[in-house]
């Protein structure tokens, strides 16, 4: 693992200048992250920091490495090299980059929640059972308490009347809102969204974005991979444009969308508008 990483790509976020005397802590810090699949180098040294309460939107063309980056943060993939620091805790790794401390990974995983494009709900369980699964079996929260909390969360995403339904009987928008309720059930420090609306019919996109917008406004830390550029512009504190495994450009949404410097980003924005 490299010992030093270029900090030049780190994100300096507006909250740093907040009036509070205690500056927001780093929720996620990635340093010089590399990931190869065989001979294909997908991430070529990505560094970024999201402070608590930040919404970081990650945009970029297909194959640029957006999902791989999120999957490395969540340990669904093992980085080839680089550092991942969650809530100030650095993930311990062996020389080959694999996690060295299973207990640590399990603990850190409970602070992260990922929402996938394809929902990934447990199909043979009701919505309520989906939401209480991790709190009861991993976090060891008493079942009655987990159920009470799950009902609050399902109500919050507009699914109070669906707790006994199975995912197959719900629309894509409802399933994704349930997946968000499930993600919230661990009270995560950081939420990772990987194109949460890409699999939805256009008329269902809005209801999911509304839920994500609410979470952003209540100060949830989020890394959000999205193709919804207008939404990214609206909710993000910071936007990162990935091009072939590197951060090509980043900045506040008004800059990245309103005044893109890199030609590649200009092209990309044209292609998605
Ligand atoms: N498990 C894997 N094995 C081999 N190659 C992989 C694997 N996962 C991803 N890749 C490759 O890594 C590259 C980046 O993939 P990734 O899924 O991160 O892109 P992306 O930016 O999320 O794209 P999209 O917008 O299409 O979701 C692609 O070339 C992909 O084929
Ligand atoms: Mg992807």
mmCIF file of C-alpha atoms and ligand atoms in Angstrom:
data_model
loop_
_atom_site.group_PDB
_atom_site.id
_atom_site.type_symbol
_atom_site.label_atom_id
_atom_site.label_comp_id
_atom_site.label_asym_id
_atom_site.label_seq_id
_atom_site.Cartn_x
_atom_site.Cartn_y
_atom_site.Cartn_z
ATOM 1 C CA UNK A 1 0.000 0.000 0.000
ATOM 2 C CA UNK A 2 1.368 3.445 -0.752
ATOM 3 C CA UNK A 3 2.205 5.360 2.386
ATOM 4 C CA UNK A 4 1.540 8.794 1.005
ATOM 5 C CA UNK A 5 -1.175 9.815 -1.360
ATOM 6 C CA UNK A 6 -1.609 12.952 -3.371
ATOM 7 C CA UNK A 7 -4.040 15.187 -1.576
ATOM 8 C CA UNK A 8 -4.529 17.350 -4.594
ATOM 9 C CA UNK A 9 -7.697 15.557 -5.567
ATOM 10 C CA UNK A 10 -9.203 15.771 -2.109
ATOM 11 C CA UNK A 11 -12.440 17.586 -1.947
ATOM 12 C CA UNK A 12 -12.454 20.825 -0.035
ATOM 13 C CA UNK A 13 -16.049 21.210 0.930
ATOM 14 C CA UNK A 14 -18.010 24.328 1.654
ATOM 15 C CA UNK A 15 -18.880 23.155 5.175
ATOM 16 C CA UNK A 16 -15.258 23.672 6.115
ATOM 17 C CA UNK A 17 -16.097 27.320 6.353
ATOM 18 C CA UNK A 18 -19.204 26.687 8.465
ATOM 19 C CA UNK A 19 -19.757 28.973 11.411
ATOM 20 C CA UNK A 20 -19.750 26.188 13.972
ATOM 21 C CA UNK A 21 -16.660 25.973 16.127
ATOM 22 C CA UNK A 22 -16.367 22.201 15.668
ATOM 23 C CA UNK A 23 -15.639 21.462 12.026
ATOM 24 C CA UNK A 24 -17.456 18.497 10.510
ATOM 25 C CA UNK A 25 -15.435 15.301 10.707
ATOM 26 C CA UNK A 26 -14.473 13.216 7.728
ATOM 27 C CA UNK A 27 -17.059 10.506 7.204
ATOM 28 C CA UNK A 28 -15.266 8.880 4.276
ATOM 29 C CA UNK A 29 -11.753 9.377 3.105
ATOM 30 C CA UNK A 30 -10.285 7.532 0.157
ATOM 31 C CA UNK A 31 -6.619 7.885 -0.616
ATOM 32 C CA UNK A 32 -5.056 6.924 -3.891
ATOM 33 C CA UNK A 33 -7.434 4.061 -4.526
ATOM 34 C CA UNK A 34 -6.441 1.636 -7.261
ATOM 35 C CA UNK A 35 -8.431 -1.334 -8.420
ATOM 36 C CA UNK A 36 -7.608 -3.757 -11.210
ATOM 37 C CA UNK A 37 -9.515 -6.736 -12.472
ATOM 38 C CA UNK A 38 -6.755 -8.889 -13.952
ATOM 39 C CA UNK A 39 -4.931 -6.657 -16.393
ATOM 40 C CA UNK A 40 -7.752 -4.116 -16.542
ATOM 41 C CA UNK A 41 -7.009 -1.162 -14.299
ATOM 42 C CA UNK A 42 -10.392 0.306 -13.433
ATOM 43 C CA UNK A 43 -9.466 2.803 -10.707
ATOM 44 C CA UNK A 44 -6.186 4.608 -11.249
ATOM 45 C CA UNK A 45 -5.648 6.560 -8.057
ATOM 46 C CA UNK A 46 -8.802 8.165 -6.741
ATOM 47 C CA UNK A 47 -8.682 10.318 -3.626
ATOM 48 C CA UNK A 48 -11.637 12.062 -2.089
ATOM 49 C CA UNK A 49 -13.059 13.108 1.220
ATOM 50 C CA UNK A 50 -16.671 13.467 2.273
ATOM 51 C CA UNK A 51 -17.259 15.214 5.558
ATOM 52 C CA UNK A 52 -20.207 14.445 7.769
ATOM 53 C CA UNK A 53 -23.369 15.763 6.178
ATOM 54 C CA UNK A 54 -21.935 16.061 2.690
ATOM 55 C CA UNK A 55 -23.704 14.821 -0.378
ATOM 56 C CA UNK A 56 -21.115 13.894 -2.980
ATOM 57 C CA UNK A 57 -22.476 13.110 -6.418
ATOM 58 C CA UNK A 58 -20.354 10.879 -8.627
ATOM 59 C CA UNK A 59 -20.953 11.158 -12.337
ATOM 60 C CA UNK A 60 -19.224 9.705 -15.360
ATOM 61 C CA UNK A 61 -19.667 7.533 -18.405
ATOM 62 C CA UNK A 62 -20.404 3.836 -18.384
ATOM 63 C CA UNK A 63 -17.335 1.869 -17.312
ATOM 64 C CA UNK A 64 -15.577 4.857 -15.741
ATOM 65 C CA UNK A 65 -15.386 3.033 -12.394
ATOM 66 C CA UNK A 66 -18.220 4.611 -10.387
ATOM 67 C CA UNK A 67 -19.716 1.365 -9.088
ATOM 68 C CA UNK A 68 -16.302 -0.136 -8.491
ATOM 69 C CA UNK A 69 -15.410 2.835 -6.326
ATOM 70 C CA UNK A 70 -18.542 2.468 -4.186
ATOM 71 C CA UNK A 71 -18.027 -1.283 -3.990
ATOM 72 C CA UNK A 72 -14.466 -0.792 -2.740
ATOM 73 C CA UNK A 73 -15.684 1.598 -0.038
ATOM 74 C CA UNK A 74 -18.201 -1.010 1.081
ATOM 75 C CA UNK A 75 -15.679 -3.907 0.852
ATOM 76 C CA UNK A 76 -17.678 -5.660 -1.816
ATOM 77 C CA UNK A 77 -14.451 -5.404 -3.808
ATOM 78 C CA UNK A 78 -10.910 -5.513 -2.504
ATOM 79 C CA UNK A 79 -8.857 -2.510 -3.613
ATOM 80 C CA UNK A 80 -5.576 -3.296 -5.299
ATOM 81 C CA UNK A 81 -3.998 -0.490 -3.281
ATOM 82 C CA UNK A 82 -4.930 2.672 -1.468
ATOM 83 C CA UNK A 83 -6.503 3.592 1.825
ATOM 84 C CA UNK A 84 -10.085 3.695 2.939
ATOM 85 C CA UNK A 85 -10.893 5.530 6.145
ATOM 86 C CA UNK A 86 -14.431 5.493 7.513
ATOM 87 C CA UNK A 87 -15.291 7.797 10.429
ATOM 88 C CA UNK A 88 -11.598 8.265 11.015
ATOM 89 C CA UNK A 89 -10.942 4.515 11.206
ATOM 90 C CA UNK A 90 -8.550 3.171 8.611
ATOM 91 C CA UNK A 91 -9.308 -0.227 7.212
ATOM 92 C CA UNK A 92 -6.479 -2.592 8.079
ATOM 93 C CA UNK A 93 -5.168 -4.461 5.078
ATOM 94 C CA UNK A 94 -2.629 -7.144 4.287
ATOM 95 C CA UNK A 95 0.134 -6.640 1.733
ATOM 96 C CA UNK A 96 -2.179 -7.926 -1.019
ATOM 97 C CA UNK A 97 -4.819 -5.337 -0.147
ATOM 98 C CA UNK A 98 -7.282 -7.778 1.425
ATOM 99 C CA UNK A 99 -8.845 -6.765 4.740
ATOM 100 C CA UNK A 100 -6.697 -7.970 7.642
ATOM 101 C CA UNK A 101 -9.263 -7.736 10.386
ATOM 102 C CA UNK A 102 -12.615 -9.363 9.795
ATOM 103 C CA UNK A 103 -14.095 -7.974 13.008
ATOM 104 C CA UNK A 104 -13.165 -4.475 11.938
ATOM 105 C CA UNK A 105 -14.772 -4.955 8.544
ATOM 106 C CA UNK A 106 -17.963 -6.264 10.120
ATOM 107 C CA UNK A 107 -18.061 -3.301 12.469
ATOM 108 C CA UNK A 108 -17.381 -0.711 9.783
ATOM 109 C CA UNK A 109 -19.900 -2.346 7.456
ATOM 110 C CA UNK A 110 -22.652 -1.595 9.938
ATOM 111 C CA UNK A 111 -21.855 2.100 9.557
ATOM 112 C CA UNK A 112 -22.303 1.951 5.804
ATOM 113 C CA UNK A 113 -25.453 1.273 3.883
ATOM 114 C CA UNK A 114 -25.627 0.691 0.178
ATOM 115 C CA UNK A 115 -28.645 1.157 -2.049
ATOM 116 C CA UNK A 116 -28.357 -0.604 -5.381
ATOM 117 C CA UNK A 117 -29.875 0.058 -8.767
ATOM 118 C CA UNK A 118 -31.657 -3.295 -8.582
ATOM 119 C CA UNK A 119 -33.009 -2.860 -5.013
ATOM 120 C CA UNK A 120 -31.617 -6.210 -3.768
ATOM 121 C CA UNK A 121 -34.474 -6.797 -1.345
ATOM 122 C CA UNK A 122 -34.895 -10.312 0.009
ATOM 123 C CA UNK A 123 -37.701 -11.549 -2.193
ATOM 124 C CA UNK A 124 -39.025 -14.196 0.182
ATOM 125 C CA UNK A 125 -39.452 -11.748 3.040
ATOM 126 C CA UNK A 126 -42.022 -9.051 3.670
ATOM 127 C CA UNK A 127 -40.975 -5.422 3.717
ATOM 128 C CA UNK A 128 -41.028 -5.373 7.496
ATOM 129 C CA UNK A 129 -38.861 -8.483 7.638
ATOM 130 C CA UNK A 130 -36.472 -6.934 5.118
ATOM 131 C CA UNK A 131 -36.072 -3.826 7.258
ATOM 132 C CA UNK A 132 -35.562 -5.615 10.610
ATOM 133 C CA UNK A 133 -33.184 -8.312 9.319
ATOM 134 C CA UNK A 134 -29.866 -6.566 9.953
ATOM 135 C CA UNK A 135 -30.921 -4.723 13.122
ATOM 136 C CA UNK A 136 -32.084 -7.991 14.718
ATOM 137 C CA UNK A 137 -29.503 -10.456 13.428
ATOM 138 C CA UNK A 138 -26.402 -8.320 13.115
ATOM 139 C CA UNK A 139 -26.895 -5.401 15.472
ATOM 140 C CA UNK A 140 -28.747 -7.604 18.020
ATOM 141 C CA UNK A 141 -31.458 -5.031 18.600
ATOM 142 C CA UNK A 142 -34.465 -6.600 20.387
ATOM 143 C CA UNK A 143 -37.035 -7.671 17.805
ATOM 144 C CA UNK A 144 -39.871 -5.557 19.220
ATOM 145 C CA UNK A 145 -37.682 -2.469 19.164
ATOM 146 C CA UNK A 146 -36.519 -3.211 15.617
ATOM 147 C CA UNK A 147 -40.124 -3.652 14.466
ATOM 148 C CA UNK A 148 -41.173 -0.338 16.013
ATOM 149 C CA UNK A 149 -38.257 1.404 14.337
ATOM 150 C CA UNK A 150 -38.920 -0.319 10.999
ATOM 151 C CA UNK A 151 -42.529 0.917 11.052
ATOM 152 C CA UNK A 152 -41.319 4.476 11.531
ATOM 153 C CA UNK A 153 -38.927 4.087 8.620
ATOM 154 C CA UNK A 154 -41.491 2.490 6.321
ATOM 155 C CA UNK A 155 -43.890 5.322 7.123
ATOM 156 C CA UNK A 156 -41.170 7.784 6.400
ATOM 157 C CA UNK A 157 -40.720 6.465 2.865
ATOM 158 C CA UNK A 158 -44.487 6.304 2.342
ATOM 159 C CA UNK A 159 -44.931 2.545 2.803
ATOM 160 C CA UNK A 160 -46.737 2.356 6.137
ATOM 161 C CA UNK A 161 -49.492 0.224 4.625
ATOM 162 C CA UNK A 162 -47.137 -2.204 2.875
ATOM 163 C CA UNK A 163 -45.205 -3.772 5.721
ATOM 164 C CA UNK A 164 -46.682 -7.236 5.094
ATOM 165 C CA UNK A 165 -46.230 -7.117 1.324
ATOM 166 C CA UNK A 166 -43.590 -9.096 -0.509
ATOM 167 C CA UNK A 167 -41.318 -7.164 -2.871
ATOM 168 C CA UNK A 168 -42.697 -8.849 -5.987
ATOM 169 C CA UNK A 169 -46.083 -7.237 -5.376
ATOM 170 C CA UNK A 170 -44.677 -3.718 -5.297
ATOM 171 C CA UNK A 171 -43.718 -1.245 -7.984
ATOM 172 C CA UNK A 172 -40.044 -0.548 -8.619
ATOM 173 C CA UNK A 173 -40.373 2.811 -6.890
ATOM 174 C CA UNK A 174 -41.919 1.188 -3.831
ATOM 175 C CA UNK A 175 -39.221 -1.478 -3.764
ATOM 176 C CA UNK A 176 -36.495 1.120 -3.938
ATOM 177 C CA UNK A 177 -38.110 3.153 -1.155
ATOM 178 C CA UNK A 178 -38.244 -0.038 0.931
ATOM 179 C CA UNK A 179 -34.565 -0.618 0.174
ATOM 180 C CA UNK A 180 -33.852 2.900 1.445
ATOM 181 C CA UNK A 181 -35.838 2.184 4.635
ATOM 182 C CA UNK A 182 -33.776 -0.973 5.070
ATOM 183 C CA UNK A 183 -30.567 1.003 4.584
ATOM 184 C CA UNK A 184 -31.686 3.548 7.189
ATOM 185 C CA UNK A 185 -32.451 0.821 9.726
ATOM 186 C CA UNK A 186 -28.784 0.538 10.675
ATOM 187 C CA UNK A 187 -28.610 4.320 11.186
ATOM 188 C CA UNK A 188 -25.604 4.443 8.888
ATOM 189 C CA UNK A 189 -22.902 7.090 9.059
ATOM 190 C CA UNK A 190 -22.668 6.997 5.300
ATOM 191 C CA UNK A 191 -25.139 5.993 2.621
ATOM 192 C CA UNK A 192 -23.863 4.793 -0.726
ATOM 193 C CA UNK A 193 -26.306 5.009 -3.611
ATOM 194 C CA UNK A 194 -25.470 3.362 -6.910
ATOM 195 C CA UNK A 195 -27.825 4.739 -9.560
ATOM 196 C CA UNK A 196 -30.856 4.260 -7.338
ATOM 197 C CA UNK A 197 -33.315 5.352 -10.021
ATOM 198 C CA UNK A 198 -31.813 3.847 -13.170
ATOM 199 C CA UNK A 199 -33.963 0.718 -13.115
ATOM 200 C CA UNK A 200 -37.197 2.638 -12.625
ATOM 201 C CA UNK A 201 -39.858 3.644 -15.082
ATOM 202 C CA UNK A 202 -39.677 7.407 -15.568
ATOM 203 C CA UNK A 203 -42.898 8.069 -13.669
ATOM 204 C CA UNK A 204 -41.457 6.351 -10.564
ATOM 205 C CA UNK A 205 -38.161 8.217 -10.454
ATOM 206 C CA UNK A 206 -39.576 11.290 -8.699
ATOM 207 C CA UNK A 207 -40.879 9.462 -5.633
ATOM 208 C CA UNK A 208 -37.466 7.926 -4.953
ATOM 209 C CA UNK A 209 -35.633 11.198 -5.547
ATOM 210 C CA UNK A 210 -37.996 12.871 -3.072
ATOM 211 C CA UNK A 211 -36.930 10.413 -0.363
ATOM 212 C CA UNK A 212 -33.237 10.911 -1.154
ATOM 213 C CA UNK A 213 -33.686 14.692 -1.204
ATOM 214 C CA UNK A 214 -35.224 14.520 2.305
ATOM 215 C CA UNK A 215 -32.302 12.486 3.576
ATOM 216 C CA UNK A 216 -29.867 14.959 2.086
ATOM 217 C CA UNK A 217 -31.626 17.891 3.712
ATOM 218 C CA UNK A 218 -31.553 16.230 7.126
ATOM 219 C CA UNK A 219 -27.777 16.041 6.874
ATOM 220 C CA UNK A 220 -27.145 12.413 5.951
ATOM 221 C CA UNK A 221 -23.717 11.810 4.480
ATOM 222 C CA UNK A 222 -24.085 10.343 1.033
ATOM 223 C CA UNK A 223 -22.060 9.229 -1.924
ATOM 224 C CA UNK A 224 -24.472 9.144 -4.792
ATOM 225 C CA UNK A 225 -23.725 7.711 -8.213
ATOM 226 C CA UNK A 226 -26.348 9.083 -10.507
ATOM 227 C CA UNK A 227 -27.262 9.800 -14.082
ATOM 228 C CA UNK A 228 -29.843 12.335 -12.919
ATOM 229 C CA UNK A 229 -27.806 15.460 -13.563
ATOM 230 C CA UNK A 230 -30.474 17.922 -12.539
ATOM 231 C CA UNK A 231 -30.911 16.097 -9.272
ATOM 232 C CA UNK A 232 -27.162 15.982 -8.657
ATOM 233 C CA UNK A 233 -26.979 19.692 -9.262
ATOM 234 C CA UNK A 234 -29.775 20.302 -6.807
ATOM 235 C CA UNK A 235 -28.772 18.074 -3.869
ATOM 236 C CA UNK A 236 -25.004 17.667 -4.035
ATOM 237 C CA UNK A 237 -22.500 19.730 -2.094
ATOM 238 C CA UNK A 238 -19.825 18.416 -4.365
ATOM 239 C CA UNK A 239 -19.683 16.710 -7.727
ATOM 240 C CA UNK A 240 -16.971 14.358 -8.891
ATOM 241 C CA UNK A 241 -16.614 13.485 -12.563
ATOM 242 C CA UNK A 242 -14.833 10.182 -13.144
ATOM 243 C CA UNK A 243 -13.238 9.477 -16.488
ATOM 244 C CA UNK A 244 -11.556 6.137 -17.091
ATOM 245 C CA UNK A 245 -10.793 5.540 -13.445
ATOM 246 C CA UNK A 246 -9.542 9.003 -12.551
ATOM 247 C CA UNK A 247 -11.164 12.140 -11.206
ATOM 248 C CA UNK A 248 -11.128 14.326 -14.281
ATOM 249 C CA UNK A 249 -12.875 17.275 -12.662
ATOM 250 C CA UNK A 250 -14.650 18.050 -9.417
ATOM 251 C CA UNK A 251 -16.146 20.985 -7.619
ATOM 252 C CA UNK A 252 -19.360 22.574 -6.451
ATOM 253 C CA UNK A 253 -22.341 21.682 -8.644
ATOM 254 C CA UNK A 254 -22.660 25.198 -10.019
ATOM 255 C CA UNK A 255 -19.085 24.985 -11.314
ATOM 256 C CA UNK A 256 -19.108 21.412 -12.575
ATOM 257 C CA UNK A 257 -22.414 21.764 -14.375
ATOM 258 C CA UNK A 258 -22.415 25.483 -15.087
ATOM 259 C CA UNK A 259 -18.824 26.029 -16.037
ATOM 260 C CA UNK A 260 -17.122 22.699 -16.816
ATOM 261 C CA UNK A 261 -13.433 23.134 -17.554
ATOM 262 C CA UNK A 262 -12.444 19.779 -19.000
ATOM 263 C CA UNK A 263 -13.421 19.047 -22.556
ATOM 264 C CA UNK A 264 -14.302 15.496 -21.612
ATOM 265 C CA UNK A 265 -16.721 16.723 -18.986
ATOM 266 C CA UNK A 266 -18.221 19.176 -21.454
ATOM 267 C CA UNK A 267 -18.739 16.322 -23.909
ATOM 268 C CA UNK A 268 -20.178 14.092 -21.211
ATOM 269 C CA UNK A 269 -22.658 16.721 -20.070
ATOM 270 C CA UNK A 270 -23.754 17.260 -23.661
ATOM 271 C CA UNK A 271 -24.275 13.540 -24.112
ATOM 272 C CA UNK A 272 -26.525 13.197 -21.077
ATOM 273 C CA UNK A 273 -28.554 16.374 -21.476
HETATM 274 N N1 LIG B 1 -15.976 -8.042 -11.215
HETATM 275 C C1 LIG B 1 -15.434 -7.545 -12.337
HETATM 276 N N2 LIG B 1 -14.592 -8.268 -13.094
HETATM 277 C C2 LIG B 1 -14.014 -7.774 -14.207
HETATM 278 N N3 LIG B 1 -14.232 -6.513 -14.663
HETATM 279 C C3 LIG B 1 -15.078 -5.742 -13.953
HETATM 280 C C4 LIG B 1 -15.728 -6.208 -12.766
HETATM 281 N N4 LIG B 1 -16.495 -5.211 -12.277
HETATM 282 C C5 LIG B 1 -16.346 -4.180 -13.138
HETATM 283 N N5 LIG B 1 -15.497 -4.492 -14.121
HETATM 284 C C6 LIG B 1 -15.074 -3.607 -15.211
HETATM 285 O O1 LIG B 1 -14.608 -2.402 -14.626
HETATM 286 C C7 LIG B 1 -14.969 -1.292 -15.426
HETATM 287 C C8 LIG B 1 -15.700 -0.287 -14.558
HETATM 288 O O2 LIG B 1 -16.929 -0.852 -14.171
HETATM 289 P P1 LIG B 1 -17.950 -0.093 -13.225
HETATM 290 O O3 LIG B 1 -19.084 -1.015 -13.028
HETATM 291 O O4 LIG B 1 -17.258 0.406 -12.015
HETATM 292 O O5 LIG B 1 -18.357 1.145 -14.127
HETATM 293 P P2 LIG B 1 -19.485 2.235 -13.914
HETATM 294 O O6 LIG B 1 -18.824 3.562 -14.005
HETATM 295 O O7 LIG B 1 -20.243 1.933 -12.678
HETATM 296 O O8 LIG B 1 -20.395 2.040 -15.206
HETATM 297 P P3 LIG B 1 -22.001 2.109 -15.399
HETATM 298 O O9 LIG B 1 -22.345 3.557 -15.555
HETATM 299 O O10 LIG B 1 -22.241 1.349 -16.654
HETATM 300 O O11 LIG B 1 -22.637 1.470 -14.194
HETATM 301 C C9 LIG B 1 -15.777 -1.837 -16.581
HETATM 302 O O12 LIG B 1 -14.911 -1.969 -17.686
HETATM 303 C C10 LIG B 1 -16.221 -3.192 -16.097
HETATM 304 O O13 LIG B 1 -16.401 -4.080 -17.151
HETATM 305 MG MG1 LIG B 2 -22.193 1.349 -12.293
#
